[in-house]
Coordinates of C-alpha atoms in Angstrom, one line a residue:
S1 CA 0.0 0.0 0.0
T2 CA 3.0 2.3 0.3
N3 CA 3.3 2.6 -3.5
Y4 CA 0.3 4.9 -3.4
P5 CA -0.6 7.8 -1.1
Q6 CA -2.5 6.8 2.1
Y7 CA -4.8 9.8 2.1
G8 CA -6.8 8.6 5.1
M9 CA -3.8 8.4 7.4
D10 CA -2.5 11.7 6.0
G11 CA -5.6 13.5 7.4
S12 CA -7.9 13.6 4.4
L13 CA -11.1 13.5 6.5
T14 CA -13.0 16.7 5.6
E15 CA -16.1 18.2 7.1
C16 CA -18.0 19.7 4.3
E17 CA -19.6 22.7 6.1
D18 CA -16.1 23.8 7.2
S19 CA -14.4 22.8 4.0
K20 CA -12.1 25.5 2.6
T21 CA -12.1 23.8 -0.8
A22 CA -15.2 24.7 -2.8
D23 CA -14.0 23.4 -6.2
G24 CA -12.4 20.3 -7.6
A25 CA -13.0 16.8 -6.4
A26 CA -13.4 18.0 -2.8
G27 CA -16.1 20.4 -3.7
A28 CA -18.0 17.8 -5.8
A29 CA -17.7 15.3 -3.0
C30 CA -19.1 17.7 -0.5
D31 CA -21.9 18.8 -2.8
L32 CA -23.1 15.2 -3.0
A33 CA -22.5 14.5 0.6
I34 CA -24.6 17.4 1.7
A35 CA -27.4 16.4 -0.7
R36 CA -27.4 13.1 1.1
G37 CA -27.5 14.6 4.5
K38 CA -23.9 13.8 5.3
K39 CA -21.4 16.2 7.0
A40 CA -18.1 14.7 6.0
Y41 CA -16.1 12.5 3.6
I42 CA -12.7 10.7 3.7
R43 CA -10.4 10.2 0.7
V44 CA -8.6 6.9 0.6
G45 CA -5.8 5.9 -1.8
G46 CA -5.8 3.1 -4.3
G47 CA -3.4 1.0 -2.2
E48 CA -4.8 1.9 1.2
L49 CA -6.2 -0.7 3.5
F50 CA -9.1 -0.4 5.9
D51 CA -6.6 -0.8 8.7
T52 CA -5.3 2.7 8.0
A53 CA -8.5 4.2 6.8
Y54 CA -10.5 3.0 9.8
R55 CA -7.8 4.2 12.2
A56 CA -7.9 7.6 10.5
V57 CA -11.7 7.9 11.3
F58 CA -12.3 5.9 14.5
F59 CA -9.1 6.8 16.3
D60 CA -7.3 9.8 14.8
W61 CA -10.4 11.8 14.3
N62 CA -13.0 10.5 16.8
E63 CA -10.6 10.4 19.7
D64 CA -9.4 14.0 19.1
E65 CA -11.2 16.1 21.7
A66 CA -10.9 19.1 19.4
N67 CA -13.3 17.4 16.9
E68 CA -16.9 17.9 18.0
N69 CA -18.5 15.6 15.5
K70 CA -17.7 11.9 15.6
Y71 CA -18.1 9.7 12.5
H72 CA -18.7 6.2 11.2
F73 CA -17.1 4.7 8.1
V74 CA -19.0 2.0 6.2
G75 CA -16.3 -0.4 5.0
G76 CA -15.1 -4.0 5.0
Y77 CA -14.8 -6.0 8.2
C78 CA -11.1 -6.9 8.0
G79 CA -8.2 -4.6 8.3
T80 CA -6.3 -6.2 5.5
V81 CA -9.1 -5.5 2.9
S82 CA -8.3 -2.8 0.3
A83 CA -10.4 0.3 1.0
A84 CA -10.4 1.3 -2.7
G85 CA -9.9 -1.9 -4.5
G86 CA -11.8 -5.1 -5.3
W87 CA -14.0 -4.8 -2.2
M88 CA -15.8 -1.7 -3.5
H89 CA -15.6 -2.9 -7.2
S90 CA -17.4 -6.1 -6.2
G91 CA -20.2 -4.3 -4.3
G92 CA -18.6 -3.9 -0.9
L93 CA -20.2 -6.0 1.8
S94 CA -20.0 -4.2 5.2
G95 CA -20.8 -6.8 7.8
A96 CA -21.0 -4.4 10.7
S97 CA -23.2 -1.6 9.3
M98 CA -24.5 -2.0 5.8
R99 CA -28.1 -2.6 7.0
L100 CA -28.0 0.9 8.4
H101 CA -26.4 2.8 5.4
G102 CA -26.1 0.5 2.4
I103 CA -23.1 -1.3 0.9
G104 CA -19.7 0.0 -0.2
I105 CA -20.6 1.3 -3.6
D106 CA -23.4 3.4 -2.1
Q107 CA -20.9 5.3 0.0
V108 CA -18.8 6.5 -3.0
L109 CA -19.0 10.3 -3.8
H110 CA -16.2 10.7 -6.3
V111 CA -13.8 8.5 -8.2
E112 CA -10.2 9.1 -9.4
M113 CA -8.7 6.4 -11.7
V114 CA -6.5 5.6 -14.7
T115 CA -8.3 4.2 -17.7
P116 CA -7.0 1.5 -20.0
R117 CA -6.1 4.2 -22.5
G118 CA -3.8 5.8 -19.9
E119 CA -6.0 8.8 -19.1
H120 CA -5.9 10.0 -15.5
V121 CA -9.5 11.0 -14.8
R122 CA -11.8 11.9 -11.9
F123 CA -15.6 11.9 -12.0
G124 CA -18.8 11.8 -10.0
P125 CA -22.4 12.8 -9.9
T126 CA -23.2 16.5 -10.7
E127 CA -26.9 16.3 -10.9
W128 CA -29.4 14.2 -8.9
E129 CA -33.0 14.1 -7.8
D130 CA -34.8 12.8 -4.7
Q131 CA -36.5 9.5 -5.1
E132 CA -39.4 8.4 -2.8
G133 CA -38.6 5.3 -0.8
Y134 CA -34.8 5.6 -1.1
Q135 CA -32.2 6.9 1.3
Y136 CA -30.1 8.7 -1.3
P137 CA -30.9 10.7 -4.4
R138 CA -31.0 9.2 -7.9
T139 CA -28.0 10.1 -10.0
T140 CA -29.1 11.8 -13.2
E141 CA -25.8 13.2 -14.6
V142 CA -22.1 12.4 -14.1
M143 CA -19.3 14.6 -15.2
G144 CA -15.5 14.1 -15.3
Y145 CA -12.2 15.6 -16.1
C146 CA -8.8 14.6 -17.3
N147 CA -5.5 15.5 -15.6
A148 CA -3.3 17.3 -18.1
R149 CA -0.2 16.8 -15.9
P150 CA -0.5 13.3 -14.6
H151 CA 3.2 12.7 -14.1
E152 CA 3.5 15.4 -11.5
A153 CA 4.1 13.9 -8.0
D154 CA 2.9 17.1 -6.4
E155 CA -0.9 17.0 -6.7
S156 CA -1.1 20.8 -6.4
L157 CA 0.4 20.9 -9.9
W158 CA -2.3 18.7 -11.4
E159 CA -4.5 20.4 -14.0
W160 CA -8.0 19.0 -14.3
T161 CA -9.4 19.9 -17.7
E162 CA -12.0 18.7 -20.2
C163 CA -10.8 15.4 -21.8
E164 CA -9.6 15.5 -25.4
G165 CA -11.2 12.1 -26.1
E166 CA -14.8 11.2 -25.6
I167 CA -15.4 9.4 -22.3
D168 CA -18.8 8.3 -21.0
F169 CA -18.4 9.0 -17.4
A170 CA -21.9 7.9 -16.5
D171 CA -20.9 4.4 -17.9
L172 CA -17.7 4.4 -15.8
W173 CA -19.7 5.5 -12.7
Y174 CA -22.0 2.5 -13.3
A175 CA -19.4 0.0 -14.1
V176 CA -16.7 0.8 -11.5
R177 CA -19.2 0.6 -8.7
G178 CA -20.1 -3.1 -8.6
G179 CA -18.8 -4.4 -11.9
G180 CA -15.7 -6.2 -10.6
G181 CA -12.3 -5.2 -9.5
G182 CA -9.7 -3.8 -12.0
T183 CA -11.7 -4.6 -15.1
F184 CA -12.4 -1.0 -16.2
G185 CA -9.2 0.7 -15.0
I186 CA -7.1 1.3 -11.9
V187 CA -8.7 3.3 -9.1
T188 CA -6.1 5.7 -7.5
S189 CA -8.4 7.2 -4.9
L190 CA -12.0 7.3 -3.7
Y191 CA -14.1 9.8 -1.8
Y192 CA -16.4 8.0 0.7
Q193 CA -19.2 9.7 2.6
L194 CA -19.1 9.4 6.4
H195 CA -22.0 9.0 8.8
D196 CA -22.7 10.2 12.3
L197 CA -21.3 7.7 14.8
P198 CA -24.2 5.3 15.7
G199 CA -23.2 4.9 19.3
S200 CA -21.1 2.0 20.6
V201 CA -21.1 -1.4 18.9
Q202 CA -22.4 -4.4 20.9
I203 CA -21.2 -7.9 20.0
L204 CA -24.0 -10.4 20.6
T205 CA -23.2 -14.1 20.8
A206 CA -25.6 -17.1 20.7
I207 CA -24.3 -20.3 22.3
D208 CA -26.5 -23.2 23.4
E209 CA -23.9 -24.6 25.9
Q210 CA -26.0 -27.8 26.3
L211 CA -26.3 -28.5 22.6
A212 CA -23.7 -31.3 22.4
T213 CA -24.6 -33.0 25.6
R214 CA -28.4 -32.7 25.7
T215 CA -30.1 -36.1 25.3
D216 CA -33.6 -34.7 24.7
L217 CA -33.1 -34.0 21.0
I218 CA -36.6 -32.6 20.5
R219 CA -35.8 -29.8 22.9
T220 CA -32.7 -29.0 20.8
G221 CA -34.8 -28.7 17.6
T222 CA -37.4 -26.6 19.3
I223 CA -34.7 -24.1 20.4
M224 CA -33.3 -24.0 16.9
Y225 CA -36.7 -23.3 15.4
D226 CA -37.3 -20.3 17.8
Y227 CA -33.7 -19.2 17.4
L228 CA -34.0 -18.9 13.6
K229 CA -37.6 -17.6 13.5
F230 CA -37.0 -14.9 16.1
A231 CA -33.7 -13.7 14.5
F232 CA -35.3 -13.4 11.0
T233 CA -38.3 -11.7 12.5
F234 CA -36.2 -9.1 14.3
L235 CA -34.1 -8.5 11.3
Y236 CA -36.7 -8.4 8.5
L237 CA -40.2 -8.2 10.1
P238 CA -39.6 -6.1 13.2
Q239 CA -43.2 -4.8 13.1
N240 CA -44.2 -8.3 14.3
L241 CA -42.4 -7.9 17.6
N242 CA -43.0 -5.6 20.6
N243 CA -42.0 -2.0 19.8
V244 CA -38.9 -2.9 17.8
T245 CA -38.2 0.1 15.5
E246 CA -36.9 -0.1 12.0
V247 CA -33.6 1.6 13.1
E248 CA -33.1 -0.9 15.9
S249 CA -33.7 -3.8 13.4
R250 CA -31.2 -2.3 10.9
S251 CA -28.6 -1.7 13.6
C252 CA -27.9 -5.4 13.9
N253 CA -25.5 -6.8 11.3
A254 CA -23.3 -9.8 10.8
P255 CA -20.1 -10.2 8.6
G256 CA -20.7 -13.9 7.8
T257 CA -20.8 -14.7 11.5
F258 CA -24.5 -15.3 12.0
S259 CA -25.0 -19.0 11.9
S260 CA -28.1 -21.2 11.3
A261 CA -27.6 -22.7 14.7
P262 CA -26.7 -21.2 18.1
I263 CA -23.1 -22.5 18.2
G264 CA -21.2 -19.2 18.5
S265 CA -23.4 -17.2 16.1
T266 CA -22.6 -13.4 16.5
L267 CA -24.2 -10.1 15.6
C268 CA -22.7 -6.6 15.6
C269 CA -25.4 -4.1 16.9
H270 CA -25.2 -0.3 17.0
N271 CA -27.6 2.2 18.6
S272 CA -28.0 -0.1 21.7
A273 CA -30.0 -2.5 19.5
G274 CA -28.3 -5.4 21.2
D275 CA -30.1 -4.7 24.4
K276 CA -33.4 -4.6 22.6
F277 CA -32.6 -7.8 20.7
I278 CA -31.9 -9.7 23.9
K279 CA -35.0 -8.2 25.7
E280 CA -37.2 -9.2 22.7
W281 CA -35.6 -12.7 22.6
K282 CA -36.5 -13.4 26.2
A283 CA -40.1 -12.3 25.6
Y284 CA -40.3 -14.3 22.4
V285 CA -39.3 -17.7 23.7
K286 CA -41.9 -17.5 26.4
D287 CA -44.6 -17.3 23.8
G288 CA -42.9 -19.3 21.1
E289 CA -42.5 -23.0 20.5
T290 CA -40.1 -23.4 23.4
G291 CA -42.3 -21.7 25.9
T292 CA -45.4 -23.5 24.7
A293 CA -43.8 -26.9 25.1
Y294 CA -41.5 -26.3 28.2
G295 CA -42.8 -23.2 29.9
D296 CA -43.3 -25.1 33.2
D297 CA -39.6 -26.0 33.3
A298 CA -38.1 -22.9 34.9
E299 CA -34.5 -24.1 34.8
F300 CA -34.7 -25.0 31.1
M301 CA -36.4 -21.7 30.2
S302 CA -33.8 -19.7 32.0
H303 CA -31.1 -21.5 30.0
V304 CA -32.9 -20.8 26.7
E305 CA -33.4 -17.1 27.6
G306 CA -29.6 -16.9 28.2
I307 CA -28.5 -18.3 24.9
W308 CA -28.1 -14.8 23.5
S309 CA -25.8 -12.5 25.5
I310 CA -23.6 -9.5 25.0
A311 CA -20.0 -10.7 24.7
G312 CA -18.4 -7.3 24.4
E313 CA -19.1 -3.6 23.8
F314 CA -16.8 -1.2 22.0
P315 CA -16.8 2.6 21.4
S316 CA -16.8 2.0 17.6
Q317 CA -16.2 -0.6 15.0
G318 CA -12.5 0.2 14.9
Y319 CA -12.1 -1.4 18.3
V320 CA -13.8 -4.7 17.5
T321 CA -10.8 -6.3 15.8
L322 CA -8.1 -4.1 17.3
R323 CA -4.9 -6.1 18.0
G324 CA -3.5 -5.8 21.5
E325 CA -0.3 -7.7 21.2
E326 CA 3.0 -7.0 19.6
P327 CA 4.3 -6.8 16.9
H328 CA 1.0 -5.7 15.5
K329 CA -0.5 -3.8 18.4
G330 CA -2.8 -1.0 17.4
R331 CA -3.5 -2.6 13.9
L332 CA -6.8 -3.9 12.8
N333 CA -7.0 -7.7 12.4
D334 CA -8.0 -9.9 9.6
D335 CA -10.8 -12.5 10.2
G336 CA -8.5 -15.5 10.3
G337 CA -5.1 -14.6 9.0
V338 CA -3.6 -16.0 5.9
Q339 CA -5.6 -19.0 4.8
L340 CA -4.8 -21.7 2.2
A341 CA -7.9 -23.3 0.6
S342 CA -8.6 -25.4 -2.4
Y343 CA -9.5 -23.5 -5.6
I344 CA -12.4 -25.9 -6.0
G345 CA -15.6 -24.8 -4.3
Y346 CA -18.3 -22.1 -4.1
G347 CA -18.8 -18.9 -2.0
F348 CA -22.0 -17.2 -0.9
D349 CA -25.4 -17.3 -2.5
H350 CA -27.9 -14.5 -2.0
V351 CA -31.5 -15.1 -0.9
P352 CA -34.2 -12.5 -1.7
L353 CA -36.0 -10.6 0.9
H354 CA -39.4 -11.8 -0.4
T355 CA -38.5 -15.4 0.5
V356 CA -37.9 -14.4 4.1
T357 CA -40.9 -12.1 4.5
N358 CA -43.4 -14.3 2.5
Y359 CA -42.3 -17.8 3.5
L360 CA -40.6 -17.4 6.9
D361 CA -42.0 -20.6 8.4
E362 CA -41.0 -22.7 5.3
L363 CA -37.6 -21.1 5.2
V364 CA -36.9 -22.0 8.9
D365 CA -38.2 -25.6 8.3
I366 CA -35.9 -26.0 5.3
M367 CA -32.9 -24.8 7.3
I368 CA -33.7 -27.2 10.1
Q369 CA -33.9 -30.0 7.5
E370 CA -30.5 -29.0 6.3
A371 CA -29.2 -29.4 9.8
T372 CA -30.5 -33.0 9.9
V373 CA -27.9 -33.9 7.3
G374 CA -25.2 -31.8 8.9
V375 CA -25.3 -28.6 6.8
L376 CA -25.1 -25.4 8.8
S377 CA -24.6 -22.0 7.1
G378 CA -22.9 -18.7 7.9
F379 CA -24.7 -15.5 6.8
Y380 CA -23.8 -12.0 5.7
L381 CA -27.0 -10.2 6.8
M382 CA -28.3 -7.7 4.2
G383 CA -31.8 -6.1 3.8
G384 CA -32.5 -3.1 5.9
A385 CA -31.2 0.0 4.1
V386 CA -29.4 -2.0 1.3
P387 CA -32.3 -2.1 -1.1
E388 CA -33.1 1.6 -0.7
S389 CA -29.5 3.0 -0.8
T390 CA -28.9 2.7 -4.5
D391 CA -28.5 5.8 -6.6
Q392 CA -30.0 3.8 -9.6
M393 CA -26.7 4.0 -11.5
N394 CA -24.6 1.1 -10.4
S395 CA -24.0 -2.5 -11.6
L396 CA -24.9 -4.6 -8.6
G397 CA -27.0 -7.6 -9.5
P398 CA -30.7 -7.1 -8.9
L399 CA -31.1 -10.1 -6.5
R400 CA -28.0 -9.0 -4.5
R401 CA -29.5 -5.5 -4.1
D402 CA -32.8 -7.0 -2.8
A403 CA -31.3 -9.8 -0.8
A404 CA -32.1 -10.6 2.8
F405 CA -28.7 -12.3 3.3
A406 CA -25.9 -14.1 1.6
R407 CA -25.4 -17.6 2.8
T408 CA -22.7 -20.2 2.3
S409 CA -23.6 -22.0 -1.0
L410 CA -25.6 -25.2 -1.1
A411 CA -24.2 -26.0 -4.6
T412 CA -22.2 -29.0 -3.3
T413 CA -25.4 -30.6 -2.0
P414 CA -27.8 -30.7 -5.0
E415 CA -30.8 -32.1 -3.2
L416 CA -30.7 -29.4 -0.5
Y417 CA -30.0 -26.8 -3.2
K418 CA -33.1 -27.8 -5.1
T419 CA -35.4 -27.8 -2.1
F420 CA -34.1 -24.4 -1.1
Y421 CA -34.3 -22.8 -4.5
D422 CA -37.7 -24.3 -5.3
L423 CA -38.8 -22.0 -2.5
V424 CA -36.7 -19.0 -3.7
W425 CA -38.0 -19.2 -7.3
R426 CA -41.6 -20.1 -6.4
D427 CA -43.1 -16.7 -7.4
M428 CA -41.1 -16.4 -10.7
D429 CA -42.4 -17.7 -14.0
L430 CA -39.3 -19.5 -15.2
T431 CA -41.0 -20.7 -18.4
A432 CA -41.1 -17.2 -19.8
G433 CA -37.3 -17.2 -20.0
P434 CA -36.6 -14.2 -17.7
D435 CA -33.2 -12.7 -17.3
F436 CA -31.2 -14.4 -14.6
P437 CA -31.1 -12.0 -11.6
G438 CA -27.7 -13.1 -10.3
I439 CA -27.4 -15.0 -7.0
N440 CA -23.6 -15.3 -6.3
C441 CA -21.5 -12.9 -4.3
H442 CA -18.6 -11.4 -6.2
N443 CA -17.0 -10.3 -3.0
H444 CA -16.5 -13.9 -2.1
A445 CA -16.2 -15.4 -5.5
S446 CA -14.6 -18.7 -6.5
N447 CA -13.1 -19.7 -9.8
E448 CA -15.6 -22.6 -9.9
N449 CA -18.7 -20.3 -9.5
M450 CA -21.4 -20.8 -12.1
G451 CA -25.1 -20.2 -12.1
P452 CA -27.6 -23.1 -12.0
L453 CA -28.7 -25.1 -14.9
K454 CA -30.2 -23.0 -17.6
E455 CA -33.2 -25.4 -17.9
D456 CA -33.9 -25.5 -14.2
W457 CA -32.6 -22.8 -11.8
S458 CA -33.3 -25.0 -8.8
I459 CA -30.5 -27.4 -9.9
P460 CA -26.9 -26.3 -9.3
C461 CA -24.4 -26.5 -12.0
P462 CA -22.3 -29.7 -11.6
G463 CA -18.9 -29.0 -10.2
I464 CA -15.6 -29.0 -12.1
L465 CA -14.8 -32.4 -10.8
E466 CA -18.1 -33.8 -12.3
M467 CA -18.2 -32.1 -15.7
S468 CA -15.8 -30.4 -18.0
Q469 CA -15.8 -26.6 -18.0
E470 CA -16.9 -26.6 -21.7
E471 CA -20.0 -28.6 -20.8
R472 CA -20.7 -26.5 -17.8
E473 CA -20.7 -23.3 -19.9
E474 CA -23.0 -24.9 -22.4
K475 CA -25.5 -26.1 -19.8
C476 CA -25.3 -23.6 -17.0
V477 CA -25.9 -19.9 -16.4
S478 CA -22.6 -18.2 -17.1
Q479 CA -20.3 -17.2 -14.3
A480 CA -20.7 -13.5 -15.1
E481 CA -24.5 -13.8 -15.0
S482 CA -24.3 -15.7 -11.7
F483 CA -22.7 -12.6 -10.2
W484 CA -24.3 -9.6 -12.0
G485 CA -27.5 -10.9 -13.7
T486 CA -28.2 -11.2 -17.4
A487 CA -29.2 -7.5 -18.1
N488 CA -26.2 -6.1 -16.2
V489 CA -23.7 -8.4 -17.9
A490 CA -24.9 -7.2 -21.3
K491 CA -24.4 -3.6 -20.4
L492 CA -21.0 -4.2 -18.6
E493 CA -19.7 -6.1 -21.7
E494 CA -20.6 -3.2 -23.9
I495 CA -18.9 -0.7 -21.6
K496 CA -15.9 -3.0 -21.5
R497 CA -15.6 -3.0 -25.3
V498 CA -15.6 0.8 -25.4
V499 CA -13.4 1.5 -22.4
D500 CA -10.9 -1.3 -23.0
P501 CA -11.0 -2.4 -26.7
D502 CA -7.6 -4.0 -26.5
E503 CA -8.5 -6.0 -23.4
L504 CA -5.6 -4.8 -21.3
F505 CA -7.4 -5.3 -18.0
I506 CA -8.7 -8.9 -17.9
C507 CA -9.3 -9.9 -14.3
N508 CA -10.1 -13.3 -12.9
A509 CA -13.8 -13.8 -12.6
G510 CA -14.4 -10.4 -14.2
I511 CA -16.2 -9.1 -17.3
G512 CA -14.3 -10.4 -20.4
A513 CA -12.4 -13.1 -18.5
S514 CA -12.5 -16.8 -19.5
S515 CA -12.5 -19.6 -17.0
P516 CA -9.1 -21.0 -15.9
Y517 CA -10.6 -24.5 -16.2
I518 CA -11.1 -24.3 -20.0
G519 CA -9.3 -27.4 -21.5
H520 CA -8.4 -28.7 -18.1
G521 CA -10.8 -31.5 -17.0
V522 CA -10.0 -32.9 -13.5
E523 CA -11.5 -36.4 -13.0
D524 CA -9.9 -39.5 -11.6
G525 CA -9.7 -42.8 -13.4
E526 CA -12.8 -44.2 -11.7
G527 CA -15.2 -41.4 -12.3
E528 CA -15.3 -40.5 -8.6
P529 CA -14.8 -36.8 -7.6
A530 CA -11.2 -35.9 -7.0
T531 CA -9.6 -33.5 -4.6
V532 CA -7.1 -30.8 -5.6
V533 CA -4.2 -30.6 -3.1
N534 CA -1.3 -28.2 -3.7
G535 CA -2.3 -28.0 -7.4
E536 CA -2.4 -31.8 -7.9
V537 CA -5.4 -34.0 -8.3
S538 CA -5.7 -36.9 -5.8
Q539 CA -8.4 -39.3 -4.7
Q540 CA -10.7 -38.4 -1.9
T541 CA -9.6 -39.9 1.4
T542 CA -11.8 -40.8 4.3
T543 CA -10.9 -39.0 7.5
A544 CA -12.2 -39.2 11.1
A545 CA -14.2 -36.1 10.4
T546 CA -15.9 -37.4 7.3
T547 CA -16.6 -40.7 9.0
A548 CA -18.2 -38.9 11.9
V549 CA -20.3 -36.9 9.4
T550 CA -21.4 -40.0 7.7
E551 CA -22.5 -41.6 10.9
T552 CA -24.3 -38.5 11.9
M553 CA -26.2 -38.4 8.7
A554 CA -27.3 -42.0 9.4
K555 CA -28.5 -41.0 12.9
A556 CA -30.3 -38.0 11.4
T557 CA -32.1 -40.2 8.8
E558 CA -33.2 -42.6 11.5
A559 CA -34.4 -39.7 13.7
A560 CA -36.3 -38.1 10.8
T561 CA -38.2 -41.3 10.0
T562 CA -39.2 -42.0 13.6
A563 CA -40.0 -38.5 14.8
A564 CA -43.3 -36.8 13.9
G565 CA -43.3 -33.5 12.0
T566 CA -40.5 -31.3 10.5
T567 CA -39.6 -29.5 13.6
T568 CA -39.4 -32.7 15.7
A569 CA -37.3 -34.5 13.1
A570 CA -35.0 -31.6 12.9
S571 CA -34.8 -31.5 16.7
E572 CA -33.4 -34.9 17.0
A573 CA -31.1 -34.8 14.0
T574 CA -29.7 -31.3 14.8
A575 CA -28.4 -32.4 18.2
A576 CA -26.9 -35.6 16.9
T577 CA -25.3 -33.7 14.1
T578 CA -23.8 -31.1 16.4
E579 CA -22.4 -33.7 18.8
A580 CA -20.7 -35.7 16.1
T581 CA -19.3 -32.8 14.1
T582 CA -17.9 -30.9 17.1
S583 CA -16.3 -34.0 18.5
S584 CA -14.7 -34.9 15.1
S585 CA -13.5 -31.3 14.6
N586 CA -11.3 -31.3 17.7
G587 CA -10.4 -35.0 17.7
K588 CA -11.2 -35.5 21.3
G589 CA -13.8 -34.9 23.9
S590 CA -12.8 -31.4 24.8
D591 CA -14.8 -28.2 24.4
P592 CA -15.1 -27.5 20.7
V593 CA -15.7 -23.8 21.3
D594 CA -12.5 -23.4 23.3
D595 CA -10.6 -25.5 20.7
A596 CA -11.9 -23.3 17.8
K597 CA -10.6 -20.0 19.3
D598 CA -7.5 -18.6 17.7
E599 CA -5.5 -16.8 20.3
N600 CA -3.3 -15.2 17.6
T601 CA -6.0 -13.6 15.6
G602 CA -8.9 -13.1 17.9
S603 CA -11.3 -14.0 15.1
P604 CA -14.1 -16.3 14.0
A605 CA -13.1 -19.8 13.5
S606 CA -14.7 -21.8 10.7
I607 CA -14.3 -25.5 10.2
Y608 CA -15.4 -27.2 6.9
F609 CA -15.9 -30.9 6.4
Y610 CA -16.4 -32.4 2.9
S611 CA -17.9 -35.8 2.6
K612 CA -18.9 -36.7 -1.0
G613 CA -20.3 -33.2 -1.6
V614 CA -21.8 -32.6 1.8
T615 CA -20.4 -29.4 3.3
I616 CA -20.6 -28.7 7.0
S617 CA -19.8 -25.2 8.0
L618 CA -19.6 -24.5 11.7
I619 CA -19.0 -20.9 12.9
L620 CA -17.8 -22.1 16.2
A621 CA -16.6 -19.2 18.2
M622 CA -15.5 -15.6 18.2
S623 CA -12.9 -14.3 20.6
F624 CA -12.0 -10.6 21.0
V625 CA -8.8 -8.8 21.6
F626 CA -9.2 -6.1 24.1

């Protein structure tokens, strides 16, 4: 990041009302910020990380007593994420606050970049109009300028003039914000709007400490049912609870750390919404399935009410992942350090809001059924302000914009995938050949990502270990459409042809890119799926973990056939699943939560098991560095 200016750390935070710069990029950024009801912006450099950008806002500015106003920066969760790179280009999930203010692309006020033709440009909205039902005005005109002296190191010598060549800055504004990192040029700086600090951030954790040892499996399933239904009601249907405001609902977020079971699931809540969440939870379980069935068992009910608790409270988001040990004391942490993973696999799929709001009971039932075969998901929570924060001129896929959450993909479990997406696509007439809306998350993309089968969107595309890439591209919705949707891809491809006719910027999983798997089939000699290890293809091996999963699935099947009703079946199988997977994950009978904590990073620990396509994702624990 030292190859480019770190504007944030150099004190670029500017309060617009007191700004002495009325022209140029600063003036344009302030004009738009004020139109959006914001008081300040921060400029970040193309190589700057959120570590430095966050510290510039949350520590350098907010802790300076001379600064009356305190601000919040909507950005990535991890300190090692680029503040002006692929995070923003891919949409910009902000796990700690996007439900309050929108995603990363919604925070951008002005862009400075170098085009594939070598032009150093800056651009941003110059005209806009209010739109009913939206947080921010709709962009109606975008203007830009070219730097006539781009080789000057001293920015005061730069000369911003009208460009000699024709540049459609509205197209660039659309494509750069959401259309994929590096594809349309190199961003050298961004101007982000800042928000009033929404109070402290409370970290809520849900742990059912009796989950692995409880012998009454029906109780476990009942808890899980209330756990899921209450959380989704608070987050997406707050009007159905007792005096939960829309702001309180939107104030709770999760950067992939909310889990489909209470096994270390976490939420980040601003505006004291964590207190309201716990209060409502205690009231809900008394009248919910748990209270109805076990209300006379005071000890058990007390345990259930205590599943959600506040694990920590911090002055701002900057403190949540602040490292307290040398040699990185004072820096912001990553969420797990450097990780090595197979390049075979899928990321996150988005689930539309209407599925949650219209079919909540069925959705919860399906997730409990998933648990009976050992599949638990992590969630990036969306909804809230995200659908209404668009300026109507960005390239985010339509389903991503209107998603309730992004969940770990079910593509490796086709039967579960079909059940789930039969529900998701229920209200859409697929026979009319509609444009695919895009379901995959480009912020967490995999080379293997493809859309579902073209002929049936409820069936996932076979994996690269099951079908050649050439066949996959013939039979499945394209990778680009899986991210951006059919209509957006067509527009982005046209912009790409104009902006980069020589295809100088072809980025992996980006517009114009071809799959690295073309011409490289990976199947073993017996037709069974193979595993890629260190770049080599090898046979799947059976481990203690996969053996435990297989045994758990057998128990779950038996439980499901003997128990009555979906919730009851899930109750028995969920407890059996959790007990087997947690014991296999740590290899002994010790506490899986303690074993999952990483003392070096103070971050969520995720464990993944693969057993012939069945993925078990357990978000086991989150520890915090104070």
